[in-house]
Structure formats: structure tokens, C-alpha cells
Coordinates of C-alpha atoms and ligand atoms in Angstrom, one line a residue:
M1 CA -30.9 -17.0 5.3
Q2 CA -28.8 -19.7 3.6
G3 CA -28.8 -23.1 5.2
N4 CA -29.8 -22.5 8.8
K5 CA -27.6 -19.5 9.4
S6 CA -29.2 -16.1 9.9
E7 CA -28.2 -12.9 8.1
K8 CA -25.8 -10.7 10.1
I9 CA -24.9 -7.2 9.0
C10 CA -22.0 -5.2 10.2
Q11 CA -20.7 -1.7 9.4
G12 CA -17.0 -1.1 8.9
I13 CA -15.0 1.6 7.1
A14 CA -15.4 1.8 3.3
A15 CA -11.8 1.5 2.1
S16 CA -12.0 0.4 -1.6
G17 CA -15.1 0.6 -3.8
G18 CA -16.8 -2.3 -5.4
Y19 CA -18.9 -5.3 -4.5
A20 CA -17.6 -8.8 -3.6
I21 CA -20.0 -11.6 -3.2
G22 CA -18.6 -15.0 -2.3
R23 CA -17.3 -17.4 0.3
V24 CA -15.0 -16.5 3.2
C25 CA -11.4 -17.5 3.5
F26 CA -10.4 -16.8 7.2
V27 CA -6.7 -15.9 7.5
R28 CA -5.3 -17.3 10.6
H29 CA -3.4 -15.5 13.4
E30 CA 0.3 -15.5 13.1
E31 CA 0.7 -17.8 16.2
N32 CA -1.2 -20.6 14.5
F33 CA 1.1 -20.7 11.5
Y34 CA 2.8 -24.0 12.6
T35 CA 0.2 -26.2 11.0
E36 CA 0.6 -28.4 8.0
P37 CA 0.2 -26.4 4.7
V38 CA -1.9 -27.8 1.9
D39 CA -0.1 -30.6 0.0
R40 CA -0.1 -29.6 -3.7
S41 CA 2.3 -29.8 -6.6
I42 CA 4.0 -27.0 -8.4
D43 CA 5.1 -26.6 -12.0
A44 CA 8.8 -26.9 -12.9
A45 CA 8.7 -23.2 -13.9
E46 CA 7.8 -22.3 -10.3
I47 CA 10.8 -24.0 -8.7
A48 CA 13.1 -21.0 -8.7
G49 CA 10.5 -18.7 -7.3
E50 CA 9.7 -21.2 -4.5
I51 CA 13.3 -21.5 -3.6
S52 CA 13.8 -17.8 -3.6
N53 CA 10.7 -17.3 -1.4
F54 CA 12.1 -19.9 1.0
H55 CA 15.4 -18.1 1.4
A56 CA 13.6 -14.7 1.7
A57 CA 11.4 -16.2 4.5
L58 CA 14.5 -17.6 6.3
D59 CA 16.2 -14.2 6.0
A60 CA 13.1 -12.4 7.3
A61 CA 12.8 -14.8 10.3
R62 CA 16.5 -14.4 11.0
S63 CA 16.2 -10.6 11.1
E64 CA 13.2 -10.9 13.4
I65 CA 15.1 -13.1 15.8
I66 CA 18.1 -10.8 15.8
A67 CA 15.8 -7.8 16.5
L68 CA 14.1 -9.6 19.4
Q69 CA 17.5 -10.5 20.8
E70 CA 18.6 -6.9 20.6
E71 CA 15.4 -5.7 22.2
L72 CA 15.8 -8.1 25.1
R73 CA 19.5 -7.6 25.6
T74 CA 18.9 -4.6 27.8
K75 CA 16.2 -6.3 29.8
A76 CA 17.1 -10.0 30.2
D77 CA 19.8 -12.1 31.7
A78 CA 22.5 -12.8 29.1
T79 CA 21.9 -16.6 29.5
D80 CA 18.3 -16.3 28.4
L81 CA 19.5 -14.8 25.2
G82 CA 21.2 -18.1 24.3
I83 CA 17.7 -19.3 23.3
F84 CA 17.9 -17.0 20.3
D85 CA 21.4 -18.1 19.4
A86 CA 20.0 -21.6 19.2
Q87 CA 17.1 -20.4 17.1
L88 CA 19.5 -18.6 14.8
L89 CA 21.5 -21.9 14.3
I90 CA 18.2 -23.4 13.0
T91 CA 17.7 -20.7 10.4
D92 CA 21.3 -21.3 9.3
D93 CA 21.2 -25.1 9.3
Q94 CA 22.6 -26.4 6.0
M95 CA 21.0 -29.8 6.2
L96 CA 17.6 -28.3 6.7
T97 CA 18.0 -25.9 3.8
R98 CA 19.2 -28.6 1.5
G99 CA 16.4 -30.9 2.6
V100 CA 13.8 -28.3 1.6
E101 CA 15.5 -27.4 -1.7
D102 CA 15.7 -31.0 -2.6
M103 CA 12.0 -31.5 -1.9
I104 CA 11.0 -28.5 -4.0
N105 CA 13.4 -29.5 -6.8
N106 CA 12.8 -33.2 -6.9
Q107 CA 9.2 -33.7 -5.6
L108 CA 7.8 -30.4 -7.0
K109 CA 6.4 -29.4 -3.7
P110 CA 5.8 -25.7 -2.7
A111 CA 8.2 -24.1 -0.3
D112 CA 5.8 -24.0 2.7
Y113 CA 4.9 -27.7 2.5
A114 CA 8.5 -28.8 1.9
F115 CA 9.7 -26.8 4.8
F116 CA 7.0 -28.1 7.2
K117 CA 7.8 -31.7 6.2
V118 CA 11.5 -31.4 6.6
V119 CA 11.1 -29.6 10.0
E120 CA 8.8 -32.4 11.1
K121 CA 11.5 -35.0 10.3
F122 CA 14.0 -33.0 12.4
V123 CA 11.5 -32.7 15.3
A124 CA 10.8 -36.5 15.1
A125 CA 14.6 -37.2 15.2
F126 CA 15.1 -34.9 18.2
S127 CA 12.2 -36.2 20.2
V128 CA 13.6 -39.7 20.5
M129 CA 17.0 -38.5 21.8
P130 CA 17.7 -39.6 25.4
D131 CA 19.2 -36.2 26.3
S132 CA 16.4 -34.1 27.7
Y133 CA 18.1 -30.8 26.7
I134 CA 18.1 -31.8 23.1
K135 CA 14.6 -33.0 23.4
E136 CA 13.5 -29.6 24.6
R137 CA 15.0 -27.9 21.5
T138 CA 12.1 -29.2 19.5
A139 CA 10.0 -26.3 20.9
D140 CA 12.6 -23.9 19.5
I141 CA 12.5 -25.6 16.2
R142 CA 8.7 -25.3 16.0
D143 CA 8.9 -21.7 17.1
V144 CA 11.4 -20.8 14.4
A145 CA 9.4 -22.8 11.9
A146 CA 6.2 -20.9 12.7
R147 CA 8.1 -17.7 11.9
V148 CA 9.4 -18.9 8.6
L149 CA 6.0 -20.4 7.7
S150 CA 4.2 -17.2 8.4
H151 CA 6.6 -15.3 6.0
L152 CA 6.3 -18.0 3.4
Q153 CA 2.6 -18.1 3.4
K154 CA 2.5 -14.3 3.2
R155 CA 5.0 -14.2 0.4
G156 CA 3.7 -17.1 -1.7
G157 CA 0.0 -16.3 -0.8
N158 CA 0.1 -20.1 -0.5
S159 CA -2.4 -20.3 2.4
M160 CA -5.3 -19.9 -0.1
H161 CA -6.0 -22.8 -2.4
Y162 CA -9.6 -23.0 -3.2
D163 CA -11.4 -23.8 -6.5
D164 CA -13.4 -20.6 -6.3
Q165 CA -12.3 -17.0 -5.6
R166 CA -12.7 -15.9 -1.9
I167 CA -13.2 -12.9 0.3
I168 CA -10.4 -12.7 2.8
L169 CA -11.3 -12.0 6.3
A170 CA -8.5 -11.3 8.8
H171 CA -7.8 -9.5 12.0
D172 CA -5.0 -7.6 10.3
L173 CA -3.3 -7.4 6.9
T174 CA -0.2 -5.3 6.7
P175 CA 0.6 -3.4 3.5
S176 CA 3.1 -6.1 2.6
D177 CA 0.5 -8.9 3.2
T178 CA -1.9 -7.0 1.0
A179 CA 0.7 -6.5 -1.8
A180 CA 1.3 -10.3 -1.7
L181 CA -2.4 -11.2 -2.2
D182 CA -3.1 -13.0 -5.5
R183 CA -5.7 -11.0 -7.3
R184 CA -6.8 -14.1 -9.2
Q185 CA -7.9 -15.8 -6.0
V186 CA -9.2 -12.9 -4.0
L187 CA -12.6 -11.1 -4.6
G188 CA -12.0 -8.6 -1.8
F189 CA -11.0 -8.4 1.8
A190 CA -12.2 -7.2 5.2
V191 CA -10.1 -6.6 8.3
E192 CA -10.5 -5.5 11.8
T193 CA -7.7 -2.9 11.8
G194 CA -7.0 0.1 9.7
S195 CA -8.8 3.0 8.1
A196 CA -9.5 4.4 4.6
S197 CA -6.1 6.2 4.4
S198 CA -3.9 3.4 5.6
H199 CA -1.6 1.9 3.1
T200 CA -3.5 -1.4 3.2
A201 CA -6.6 0.6 1.9
I202 CA -4.5 2.4 -0.7
L203 CA -3.2 -0.9 -2.0
A204 CA -6.6 -2.4 -2.2
R205 CA -7.7 0.6 -4.4
S206 CA -4.6 0.2 -6.6
M207 CA -5.3 -3.5 -6.9
Q208 CA -9.0 -2.8 -7.6
L209 CA -10.0 -5.1 -4.8
P210 CA -13.2 -4.1 -2.9
A211 CA -12.2 -3.7 0.8
V212 CA -13.7 -2.9 4.2
L213 CA -11.6 -2.1 7.2
G214 CA -12.2 -1.4 10.8
I215 CA -14.7 -4.2 11.3
P216 CA -15.9 -4.7 14.9
G217 CA -14.0 -7.6 16.6
D218 CA -17.2 -9.4 17.6
F219 CA -18.2 -9.9 14.0
F220 CA -15.4 -12.4 13.7
E221 CA -16.9 -14.6 16.3
A222 CA -19.9 -15.2 14.1
V223 CA -17.9 -16.1 10.9
Q224 CA -16.6 -19.4 9.8
D225 CA -14.5 -20.4 6.8
N226 CA -16.7 -21.0 3.8
D227 CA -19.6 -18.8 5.0
M228 CA -21.3 -16.7 2.4
L229 CA -20.5 -13.0 2.6
I230 CA -21.3 -9.8 0.7
L231 CA -18.8 -7.0 1.0
D232 CA -19.9 -3.5 -0.1
G233 CA -16.7 -1.5 -0.5
Y234 CA -18.7 1.7 -1.3
T235 CA -20.5 1.9 2.0
G236 CA -18.3 -0.3 4.2
K237 CA -21.1 -2.8 4.9
L238 CA -20.6 -6.6 5.4
I239 CA -23.5 -9.0 5.2
L240 CA -22.8 -12.5 6.5
N241 CA -25.0 -15.4 5.4
P242 CA -27.3 -13.1 3.3
T243 CA -30.9 -14.1 2.6
R244 CA -31.7 -15.0 -1.0
E245 CA -33.4 -11.6 -1.4
T246 CA -30.3 -9.7 -0.1
E247 CA -28.0 -11.7 -2.3
A248 CA -30.2 -11.0 -5.4
E249 CA -30.3 -7.3 -4.6
Y250 CA -26.5 -7.1 -4.3
R251 CA -26.0 -9.1 -7.5
R252 CA -28.3 -6.5 -9.2
K253 CA -26.3 -3.6 -7.8
H254 CA -23.0 -5.3 -8.8
E255 CA -24.3 -5.7 -12.3
A256 CA -25.5 -2.1 -12.5
A257 CA -22.1 -0.8 -11.3
L258 CA -20.4 -2.9 -14.0
I259 CA -22.6 -1.5 -16.7
F260 CA -22.1 2.1 -15.4
F261 CA -18.3 1.8 -15.4
H262 CA -18.4 0.1 -18.8
K263 CA -20.3 3.1 -20.1
L264 CA -18.0 5.6 -18.3
A265 CA -15.0 4.0 -20.1
E266 CA -16.2 5.5 -23.3
E267 CA -14.9 8.8 -22.0
N268 CA -11.4 7.4 -21.3
R269 CA -9.9 9.2 -24.2
L270 CA -11.4 12.6 -23.4
S271 CA -9.4 15.3 -21.7
A272 CA -10.1 16.4 -18.2
E273 CA -11.3 19.9 -19.2
T274 CA -13.8 22.0 -17.3
R275 CA -16.8 23.4 -19.3
D276 CA -15.0 26.7 -19.5
G277 CA -11.7 25.3 -20.8
F278 CA -9.4 24.7 -17.9
V279 CA -7.4 21.5 -18.4
L280 CA -6.3 19.4 -15.4
Q281 CA -3.8 16.6 -15.6
L282 CA -5.2 13.4 -14.2
S283 CA -2.4 10.8 -13.5
G284 CA -2.0 7.5 -11.8
N285 CA -0.6 6.4 -8.4
I286 CA 1.0 3.0 -8.9
E287 CA 3.2 0.6 -7.0
K288 CA 4.3 -1.7 -9.8
V289 CA 5.3 -1.4 -13.4
E290 CA 2.5 -3.6 -14.5
D291 CA 0.0 -1.1 -13.2
V292 CA 1.0 1.3 -16.0
D293 CA -1.5 -0.7 -18.2
T294 CA -4.4 0.3 -16.0
V295 CA -3.3 3.9 -16.1
H296 CA -3.4 3.7 -19.9
E297 CA -6.7 1.9 -19.8
Y298 CA -8.4 4.7 -17.9
G299 CA -6.7 7.4 -20.0
G300 CA -4.4 8.8 -17.3
C301 CA -1.7 11.2 -18.4
G302 CA 1.5 10.2 -16.6
I303 CA 2.3 8.7 -13.3
G304 CA 2.0 11.3 -10.5
L305 CA 3.3 8.9 -7.8
F306 CA 5.3 5.7 -8.2
R307 CA 5.6 4.3 -4.6
S308 CA 9.0 2.8 -5.0
E309 CA 9.0 1.2 -1.6
Y310 CA 7.0 -1.7 -3.0
M311 CA 10.1 -2.8 -4.9
F312 CA 11.8 -3.2 -1.5
L313 CA 8.9 -4.7 0.5
N314 CA 8.5 -8.5 0.0
A315 CA 11.7 -8.5 -1.9
S316 CA 14.4 -11.1 -1.3
G317 CA 17.0 -8.4 -0.7
V318 CA 17.6 -4.7 -1.4
P319 CA 17.3 -4.2 -5.2
G320 CA 20.6 -3.3 -6.7
E321 CA 21.4 -0.4 -9.1
E322 CA 21.0 -2.4 -12.3
E323 CA 17.7 -4.1 -11.1
Q324 CA 16.3 -0.7 -10.3
I325 CA 17.4 0.8 -13.6
A326 CA 15.5 -2.0 -15.4
T327 CA 12.3 -1.2 -13.4
Y328 CA 12.5 2.6 -14.0
R329 CA 13.4 2.1 -17.6
A330 CA 10.4 -0.2 -18.1
L331 CA 8.2 2.3 -16.4
L332 CA 9.4 5.2 -18.5
E333 CA 9.3 3.3 -21.8
K334 CA 5.8 2.1 -21.1
M335 CA 4.8 5.7 -20.5
N336 CA 6.1 6.9 -23.9
N337 CA 7.6 10.2 -22.7
E338 CA 4.7 11.1 -20.5
C339 CA 5.8 12.3 -17.1
V340 CA 6.7 9.8 -14.4
V341 CA 7.2 10.9 -10.8
V342 CA 9.1 8.3 -8.8
R343 CA 9.1 8.8 -5.1
T344 CA 12.2 7.7 -3.3
L345 CA 11.9 4.9 -0.8
D346 CA 9.2 5.8 1.8
I347 CA 9.8 3.1 4.4
G348 CA 8.5 3.5 8.0
G349 CA 5.1 4.4 9.4
D350 CA 2.9 1.4 8.5
K351 CA 5.2 0.2 5.8
L352 CA 7.6 -1.7 7.9
D353 CA 10.2 -4.1 6.7
Q354 CA 12.1 -6.3 9.0
A355 CA 14.9 -6.8 6.6
L356 CA 15.6 -3.0 6.1
Q357 CA 14.8 -1.6 9.5
R358 CA 17.2 -2.6 12.3
Y359 CA 15.0 -1.8 15.3
A360 CA 11.4 -1.3 16.2
E361 CA 10.3 2.3 17.0
P362 CA 7.8 3.2 19.6
N363 CA 6.2 5.8 17.3
P364 CA 6.9 4.8 13.7
F365 CA 4.8 7.5 12.1
L366 CA 6.8 10.1 14.0
G367 CA 10.0 8.2 13.6
V368 CA 12.7 7.5 11.1
R369 CA 10.4 7.4 8.0
G370 CA 10.7 8.5 4.4
I371 CA 13.6 10.8 3.5
R372 CA 14.8 10.6 7.2
F373 CA 15.3 6.9 6.9
C374 CA 17.3 7.3 3.7
L375 CA 19.5 10.2 4.8
Q376 CA 19.9 9.0 8.4
E377 CA 19.9 5.3 8.5
R378 CA 20.6 4.0 5.0
P379 CA 22.4 6.6 2.8
D380 CA 23.7 3.6 0.9
I381 CA 20.2 2.8 -0.3
L382 CA 19.5 6.4 -1.2
R383 CA 22.8 6.5 -3.2
T384 CA 21.9 3.4 -5.1
Q385 CA 18.4 4.6 -5.8
L386 CA 19.4 8.0 -7.0
R387 CA 22.2 6.6 -9.2
A388 CA 19.6 4.3 -10.7
L389 CA 17.2 7.1 -11.3
L390 CA 19.8 9.4 -12.8
R391 CA 20.9 6.7 -15.2
A392 CA 17.3 5.6 -16.0
G393 CA 16.3 9.2 -16.6
K394 CA 17.5 9.2 -20.2
Y395 CA 14.8 6.7 -21.1
G396 CA 11.9 9.2 -20.6
N397 CA 10.4 12.1 -18.8
L398 CA 11.4 11.4 -15.2
K399 CA 10.9 13.5 -12.0
V400 CA 12.0 12.5 -8.5
M401 CA 10.0 13.3 -5.4
L402 CA 11.1 13.1 -1.8
P403 CA 8.7 11.9 1.0
M404 CA 8.2 13.2 4.5
V405 CA 10.1 16.4 4.0
T406 CA 10.0 18.8 7.0
C407 CA 12.9 21.2 6.2
V408 CA 14.9 22.8 3.5
E409 CA 18.1 21.1 4.6
E410 CA 16.7 17.7 3.6
I411 CA 16.3 18.9 0.0
L412 CA 19.7 20.5 0.0
E413 CA 21.3 17.4 1.3
V414 CA 19.7 15.3 -1.5
R415 CA 20.6 17.9 -4.1
S416 CA 24.3 17.8 -3.0
L417 CA 24.3 14.0 -3.1
I418 CA 22.9 14.2 -6.6
S419 CA 25.7 16.5 -7.7
E420 CA 28.2 14.2 -6.2
L421 CA 26.6 11.2 -8.0
E422 CA 26.6 13.1 -11.3
K423 CA 30.3 13.7 -11.0
E424 CA 30.8 10.0 -10.1
L425 CA 28.8 8.9 -13.2
R426 CA 30.8 11.3 -15.4
R427 CA 34.0 9.8 -14.1
E428 CA 32.7 6.3 -14.8
K429 CA 31.6 7.5 -18.3
L430 CA 28.0 6.4 -17.6
D431 CA 25.1 8.2 -19.3
F432 CA 22.6 10.0 -17.1
A433 CA 19.8 12.6 -17.3
A434 CA 21.2 15.9 -16.1
N435 CA 18.9 18.5 -14.3
M436 CA 16.5 15.9 -13.2
P437 CA 13.5 17.8 -11.6
I438 CA 13.3 17.3 -7.8
G439 CA 10.1 17.8 -6.0
A440 CA 8.9 17.7 -2.4
M441 CA 5.9 15.9 -1.0
V442 CA 4.0 18.4 1.1
E443 CA 2.7 16.0 3.6
T444 CA 3.7 17.5 7.0
P445 CA 2.4 20.7 8.4
A446 CA 6.0 21.9 8.5
A447 CA 6.4 21.5 4.8
A448 CA 3.1 23.2 4.0
L449 CA 4.0 26.2 6.3
L450 CA 7.5 26.3 4.8
A451 CA 6.3 26.2 1.2
G452 CA 7.9 29.6 0.5
P453 CA 11.5 28.6 1.3
L454 CA 11.0 25.1 -0.1
A455 CA 9.7 26.6 -3.4
K456 CA 13.2 28.1 -3.9
V457 CA 14.9 24.7 -3.8
V458 CA 12.5 22.3 -5.5
D459 CA 11.0 22.1 -9.0
F460 CA 7.5 21.0 -8.0
F461 CA 5.2 20.2 -5.1
S462 CA 3.0 17.2 -4.6
I463 CA 0.5 17.5 -1.7
G464 CA 0.3 14.2 0.2
T465 CA -3.0 14.7 2.0
N466 CA -3.1 11.2 3.6
D467 CA -0.2 12.2 5.8
L468 CA -0.9 15.9 5.9
V469 CA -4.3 15.1 7.5
Q470 CA -2.7 12.7 10.0
Y471 CA 0.1 15.0 11.0
T472 CA -2.0 18.2 11.1
L473 CA -4.9 16.7 13.2
A474 CA -2.7 14.3 15.2
V475 CA -4.8 11.4 14.0
D476 CA -3.1 8.1 13.3
R477 CA -4.2 7.3 9.7
T478 CA -4.3 3.6 10.4
N479 CA -6.3 3.8 13.6
E480 CA -9.9 2.7 13.0
H481 CA -11.1 4.2 16.3
L482 CA -10.1 7.7 15.1
N483 CA -11.7 7.5 11.7
Y484 CA -14.4 9.9 12.9
L485 CA -11.7 12.6 13.3
Y486 CA -9.8 12.0 10.1
Y487 CA -11.2 15.0 8.1
P488 CA -9.4 16.1 4.9
T489 CA -11.7 19.1 4.9
H490 CA -10.7 20.2 8.4
P491 CA -10.2 24.0 8.2
A492 CA -6.6 23.6 9.5
V493 CA -5.8 21.1 6.7
L494 CA -7.5 23.3 4.0
T495 CA -5.5 26.3 5.1
L496 CA -2.3 24.4 4.7
I497 CA -3.3 23.1 1.3
A498 CA -4.4 26.6 0.1
N499 CA -1.1 28.1 1.3
C500 CA 0.9 25.6 -0.6
I501 CA -1.0 26.1 -3.8
A502 CA -0.8 29.9 -3.5
V503 CA 3.0 29.7 -2.9
A504 CA 3.4 27.3 -5.9
R505 CA 1.5 29.7 -8.1
R506 CA 3.6 32.7 -7.0
H507 CA 6.8 30.7 -7.8
N508 CA 5.4 29.3 -11.0
L509 CA 5.8 25.8 -9.7
P510 CA 3.5 22.9 -10.7
V511 CA 1.5 21.6 -7.8
S512 CA -0.4 18.3 -7.6
V513 CA -2.4 16.4 -5.0
C514 CA -1.5 12.7 -4.8
G515 CA -3.3 11.8 -1.5
Q516 CA -6.5 9.7 -1.6
I517 CA -8.7 12.7 -1.8
A518 CA -7.4 13.3 -5.4
G519 CA -9.3 10.2 -6.5
D520 CA -12.4 10.8 -4.4
P521 CA -15.0 12.7 -6.4
R522 CA -16.5 14.2 -3.2
F523 CA -13.4 16.5 -3.1
T524 CA -13.0 17.1 -6.8
P525 CA -15.0 20.4 -7.0
L526 CA -13.0 21.7 -4.0
L527 CA -9.5 20.8 -5.4
V528 CA -10.3 22.1 -8.8
G529 CA -11.5 25.4 -7.3
L530 CA -8.4 25.7 -5.2
G531 CA -6.3 25.7 -8.4
V532 CA -4.2 22.5 -8.5
N533 CA -2.7 21.6 -11.8
E534 CA -2.7 17.8 -11.4
L535 CA -4.6 15.2 -9.5
S536 CA -2.9 11.8 -9.1
M537 CA -4.9 8.8 -8.0
P538 CA -5.5 5.1 -8.2
P539 CA -6.0 4.4 -11.9
N540 CA -9.6 3.2 -11.6
A541 CA -10.6 6.5 -10.0
I542 CA -9.6 8.5 -13.1
G543 CA -12.9 7.9 -14.9
P544 CA -15.3 9.2 -12.2
V545 CA -13.0 12.2 -11.4
R546 CA -12.7 13.1 -15.2
R547 CA -16.5 13.0 -15.5
V548 CA -16.8 15.5 -12.6
V549 CA -14.1 17.8 -13.9
R550 CA -15.7 17.9 -17.3
N551 CA -19.1 18.9 -15.8
L552 CA -17.6 21.7 -13.7
Q553 CA -17.4 25.4 -14.4
M554 CA -14.1 26.8 -13.1
A555 CA -15.7 30.0 -11.9
D556 CA -18.3 28.0 -9.8
A557 CA -15.6 25.7 -8.4
E558 CA -13.5 28.8 -7.4
L559 CA -16.4 30.3 -5.7
A560 CA -17.1 27.1 -3.8
A561 CA -13.4 26.8 -2.8
H562 CA -13.6 30.4 -1.6
Q563 CA -16.6 29.5 0.6
V564 CA -15.0 26.3 1.8
L565 CA -12.0 28.2 3.1
E566 CA -14.4 30.4 5.2
C567 CA -16.0 27.3 6.9
E568 CA -15.3 26.7 10.5
T569 CA -16.1 23.0 10.5
P570 CA -15.0 20.1 8.3
Q571 CA -18.5 19.0 7.7
K572 CA -19.7 22.4 6.4
A573 CA -16.7 22.5 4.1
L574 CA -17.4 18.9 2.8
N575 CA -21.0 19.7 2.3
I576 CA -20.2 22.6 -0.1
S577 CA -18.0 20.4 -2.2
M578 CA -20.5 17.6 -2.2
K579 CA -23.4 19.8 -3.0
M580 CA -21.5 20.8 -6.1
L581 CA -20.8 17.2 -6.9
W582 CA -24.5 16.3 -6.6
D583 CA -25.3 19.3 -8.9
V584 CA -22.9 18.5 -11.7
A585 CA -22.6 14.7 -11.6
P586 CA -25.4 13.1 -9.5
E587 CA -24.7 9.6 -11.0
I588 CA -21.1 9.7 -9.6
A589 CA -22.3 11.1 -6.3
E590 CA -24.9 8.3 -6.0
L591 CA -22.2 5.7 -6.4
T592 CA -19.3 7.2 -4.4
A593 CA -21.2 9.0 -1.7
P594 CA -24.5 7.1 -1.4
E595 CA -24.7 7.7 2.3
I596 CA -25.3 11.4 1.5
A597 CA -28.0 10.8 -1.0
S598 CA -30.8 11.0 1.5
K599 CA -29.5 14.3 2.8
Q600 CA -29.6 16.2 -0.5
Ligands
PEP1 C1 0.2 10.9 1.2 O1 0.7 10.9 2.3 O2 -0.8 11.5 0.9 C2 0.8 10.0 0.1 C3 0.4 10.1 -1.1 O3 1.8 9.2 0.5 P1 1.5 7.8 1.2 O4 0.0 7.6 1.2 O5 2.2 6.7 0.4 O6 2.0 8.0 2.6
MG2 MG1 2.6 10.0 2.6

């Protein structure tokens, strides 16, 4: 017990390994965003960024209002929709925009604070008007302002300004909110929604931030800003107001984990080769060019998945051809001719973007997502992205991968677009990489069952187990209530994975796994035994997976995989893979699957 508060423990879903010990920063609900932001000063070098964040937030708010207006058009009286026209006028108001820019420029204030102050001046002026209609417009101004502020605070991460690093506690963090977190200020985070394979969890792992998701709602009632919290990202446990003994115990565990990983780093230059000489390629899943450094640090060979959508999310507009070329070129040059797999824009599902998507869907995961979005809704974006990829291809070893494929036609359509773009580039006398390898993500049951025909039109497969599990088992990967059914070792899932690998082998195509299980040592014996060529994972997972691979005998792994495919239940299958993990690398099992330790 610290102060007079008693220790409270709660169990959530382990989403990203590591320990965080520190004070809580409670992130508010969206509806409370109309409050005065912290008054602080910025450096002159930050002015341009703040102004661009301000305009991006205005654009995002404008798109939201237009979408709301569209949604209501069918349901409401046309006169009611006038409210939204009035709100749109506010987002377009030149005086307001200039007022905010002046304050950022001349008084060196951050965008959120400047915007709030200027809006308050408007509100004050409107409130004293004799006309009651105008007076009532102040509510609209505040409503729009709350929208803009919510975007600004997400973009700038400006809501957090503490002297020490904090653990974020929130009811929800979308993938874009998570991407906008400032790693220097955040020790880790815990949220009520989401599960281990949601994109919020994936980002946490990439950012090396310990995270726990799916926290019971009543836990929040006990927490206050500044409370002391321990977050155990390995087991999913949260301990609020820990006793001195508990805190000391976790500080010891934290220290021991740091020492273990420091020691493991000595193996970073070793190849991922089984004891009997089979070499696997371990590569990185990344979202940003800067993350290449972590892939190098952990000795990854290549990038198996560059999630290009993060160039679009939180951006102030759709990145143009030249901007994209610069990003891909930087990526390729940093990778020194090692293979880089860029996945084309995979928007939709839980990665939503108000600025790109024109309407809300009732079932986004079964909707216009991934390659469907690009072919169907925004072929202009796909064109620009493919042109940029073709042109950047000459700077290194680039492969392109298509997300959410369900049929052969989607690949053929992209291939025909590529041929057209190649002709266009030739006409324009612009250099490009011919014969760029094109791969399919196998992340829908349709793609896995159709592996034979798909193998004839692609150059490689990459198995996206995060979605493959979700779509095979009809389990929303972000739904914390269904976590108990989200089984990567479900016999139906394993049958699809095994089918895809067998087809790839018959066609001599490389096959990798790039879903989260590729970086989870509990599944390494199984995946190695099933015969994948490559495992692509968050960079900091490479060390533990390499250790497991190096301790395995291929013959034993193959035998285990064979037994796993005979299992009728997910748990039996997982037990076989984990038994092998405990046999060959107990130190890794202890850390990554401690809940199982007692059962062995
Ligand atoms: C997958 O579905 O396994 C995958 C790697 O893609 P994402 O997690 O980005 O949907
Ligand atoms: Mg996917």
C-alpha cells in the first residue's frame, strides 16, 4: 500500500511484453475534449509542425462533419442538416484560422492551446450579441472545437506533459492514436478494448511499449491520474497502488528481464539455423522507416512486412508519388540490398481514416478493406502507390504484397495495372524496376483454399495469421470478449496454413508467416516444423525466436508439426508446440509463456 490506497490487481490480455512501473496518465473520453489544454511554449523549430497539425485536425473534423451529414441525410429533416452547414462554416473560417496561426507564430504557443484561446474569444464575442440565434451558435462552435481539439491532441500527443514518463490508461486507443504516442513520454499503456492481435497491440509491440488490453471496465473506477501502477505486458496483469514489497518484486523482475535480453543480444549476429543445418530467414515487420534501425539492431535479415498504411494514417493528406518514392528509397537504401516487402495500403478493419474513407461501414472487417479499398474505392491511390513502388524499386531489393486477397482476379487486376503503369513510365522516360515480384497475403480462408490457382499468378505467399484466424473462426480480432476463442492453433486454421505451405512448396514459391504468431516463441517449433522459409515479426521478437530456432532439430520439429496436424483441439496442438519450446529453450518459455510454467 502506498499512501492510504490499497493494492488492487486486475487481469487483462497480455498484448506487448515488458514491464512498466510508474504513474498513471488517464486519457480522457472524446466528449471531454473541450477543456483548456496545458499552456506551454514551443520552439521556433516546431512552428511549421504545429501549423500543419492544426490544418490536418481541421481537415479531419471537416470530413467527420460531412460524413455525419451524409449519414443523417436519409434519416433527418433537411432543415436539421443546416446545423452541419453552420459547423462547416466554422472549420472554414479564415479569421479563426489566421488567429490560431498568428498565435503559434508570434506567441510560440502549441496548436491546441492557440486554437482553444482563439475559439474562446469567438465564443465570448458571440455570447454578448443581442440576437438569440447568434448566441445559440456558441454551442456549435464549442462542438466543432471539441472535434478539432480531439484530433489535435491525438496528433500532437499534446495532452501529456509531465516531468516523468507515464503509463497511459484509456478506455480505447485506436491504431492511429497509438501511432501518435510519444515513446519518450510513455512507459506503456492499458486499455479496456482490444485484444492481442488488434492493430493497437501490434503497434505496441513494434514500438516496444509494454501493453495490456481488454481491462475490465470497473478497474477504471478505482484509478485516478497520478496513481502508481505496475503493468506486466507478459502476463496481462495490472497492479494499482502496489505495496512496497510488490513494487520491489517487479523492479527485480524488470531488472532480470533487462539483463536477460542484454545477454541474448550477443546472439544478434548469429544465423537462425537449426541444429541440423536448416536456415530460416527472420525478418522485421515495421510501420516506419526509422524502425529499420531496430531490425538491424536485432540482426533481422530484411523487412518481411512494411505496413504502408501508416504513411497515410495521421498524415495531413494522401502522400504523393514523390513523397512515397522518398520513403521507399530510404527504406531500401537503409536495408542495403536485403529484401524489403512493402504491402500496399491496407486501410479498413480497425485501421480507419476519416480523411480517406468516405462512409462508415456496418462491418468494416468484412467490408471495403485492403486491396478491395484500393481497387474499388480509390484506384487513384493504388496507381500512385504502384508508380512510386515501381520507380523506387531500382534502389534495392523490393517486393510488393497485396492485402486481403480473396480471388485470382484481384491479383490479375493489379498485374494489369502494373503493366499499364510500366508503359506509362516508359513513355515518360522515367526509370523503374521491371519484373517487380508480386505476392499475396494469405489472410482469408478463401486465399488459403485457393492457394493452387493463386500460386500461378504470384511470386510469393505471406501468411497473415492475424486475419486468417479472425476470418476462419469468425472471431473479431479486436473484440476482448472473444479472446478465449481466438486460437491460432485451431485445427481449421492449421489445416489452411499447412495447405498453403504445401502448395507453395509444390510451386517452388517462397512462403513466409508475418502474423503475430511468427514472433511468438510458443509457435516457433510448430511453424519451423510446418516448413516455412521465413518468419517476419516485430524486430524485438527476433532474438527470442532465433534462440528457439537454433536449439531445434528440424526432424523433431517436423514430427511435432505432424502430430499437431492430427490434433482435434487447439489446446492440444498448442501444448505440443509449447512442450517442445520448454524442452529446447526453457529460459524463453519462462519469459514468454510463464502462465504455462506450472503445468510443465
Ligand atoms: C495479418 O493479418 O496477419 C497481418 C500481418 O496483417 P495485419 O495484422 O496488418 O492485418
Ligand atoms: Mg492482415
